[in-house]
CSV table of C-alpha atoms in Angstrom, one decimal:
chain,number,residue,atom,x,y,z
A,1,UNK,CA,0.0,0.0,0.0
A,2,UNK,CA,1.4,3.3,-1.0
A,3,UNK,CA,0.7,6.5,1.0
A,4,UNK,CA,0.5,9.6,-1.2
A,5,UNK,CA,0.6,12.9,0.7
A,6,UNK,CA,-0.8,16.0,-0.9
A,7,UNK,CA,1.5,19.1,-1.0
A,8,UNK,CA,-0.8,20.9,1.5
A,9,UNK,CA,-0.4,18.1,4.0
A,10,UNK,CA,3.4,18.2,3.6
A,11,UNK,CA,3.5,22.0,4.2
A,12,UNK,CA,1.1,21.6,7.2
A,13,UNK,CA,3.3,18.8,8.7
A,14,UNK,CA,6.4,20.9,8.2
A,15,UNK,CA,4.8,24.0,9.7
A,16,UNK,CA,3.5,22.0,12.7
A,17,UNK,CA,6.9,20.4,13.2
A,18,UNK,CA,8.7,23.8,13.2
A,19,UNK,CA,6.2,25.3,15.6
A,20,UNK,CA,6.6,22.3,17.9
A,21,UNK,CA,10.4,22.6,17.7
A,22,UNK,CA,10.3,26.3,18.6
A,23,UNK,CA,7.9,25.7,21.5
A,24,UNK,CA,10.0,22.8,22.9
A,25,UNK,CA,13.2,24.7,22.5
A,26,UNK,CA,11.8,27.7,24.3
A,27,UNK,CA,10.5,25.6,27.1
A,28,UNK,CA,13.8,23.8,27.5
A,29,UNK,CA,15.7,27.1,27.5
A,30,UNK,CA,13.4,28.6,30.1
A,31,UNK,CA,13.6,25.5,32.4
A,32,UNK,CA,17.4,25.5,32.0
A,33,UNK,CA,17.7,29.2,32.9
A,34,UNK,CA,15.3,28.7,35.9
A,35,UNK,CA,17.4,25.8,37.1
A,36,UNK,CA,20.6,27.8,37.2
A,37,UNK,CA,18.8,30.8,38.8
A,38,UNK,CA,17.4,28.7,41.6
A,39,UNK,CA,20.7,26.9,42.0
A,40,UNK,CA,22.5,30.2,42.5
A,41,UNK,CA,19.9,31.5,44.8
A,42,UNK,CA,20.1,28.4,46.9
A,43,UNK,CA,23.9,28.6,47.1
A,44,UNK,CA,23.8,32.3,48.0
A,45,UNK,CA,21.1,31.5,50.6
A,46,UNK,CA,23.3,28.9,52.2
A,47,UNK,CA,26.3,31.2,52.2
A,48,UNK,CA,24.2,34.0,53.9
A,49,UNK,CA,22.9,31.6,56.5
A,50,UNK,CA,26.3,30.2,57.3
A,51,UNK,CA,27.8,33.7,57.4
A,52,UNK,CA,25.0,34.9,59.8
A,53,UNK,CA,25.5,31.8,62.1
A,54,UNK,CA,29.3,32.4,62.1
A,55,UNK,CA,28.8,36.1,63.1
A,56,UNK,CA,26.5,35.0,66.0
A,57,UNK,CA,28.9,32.4,67.2
A,58,UNK,CA,31.8,34.9,67.2
A,59,UNK,CA,29.6,37.5,69.1
A,60,UNK,CA,28.6,34.8,71.6
A,61,UNK,CA,32.3,34.1,72.2
A,62,UNK,CA,33.1,37.8,72.6
A,63,UNK,CA,35.5,37.8,69.6
A,64,UNK,CA,33.3,40.1,67.5
A,65,UNK,CA,31.5,43.2,68.9
A,66,UNK,CA,28.4,44.8,67.4
């Protein structure tokens, strides 16, 4: 059995393929950027918490004054 596609069907298939490719690429890029942003925010958050804890410990020991 031979499948014959009309030119309109080929153009429609190509257009839908390209639209799908653009949408998937955009979604992938946004998710990748969001991943790195949240990773950096998490790292900076941990650094800020550790720095604050260190300052409180030094003040508790009398090494650092307010």
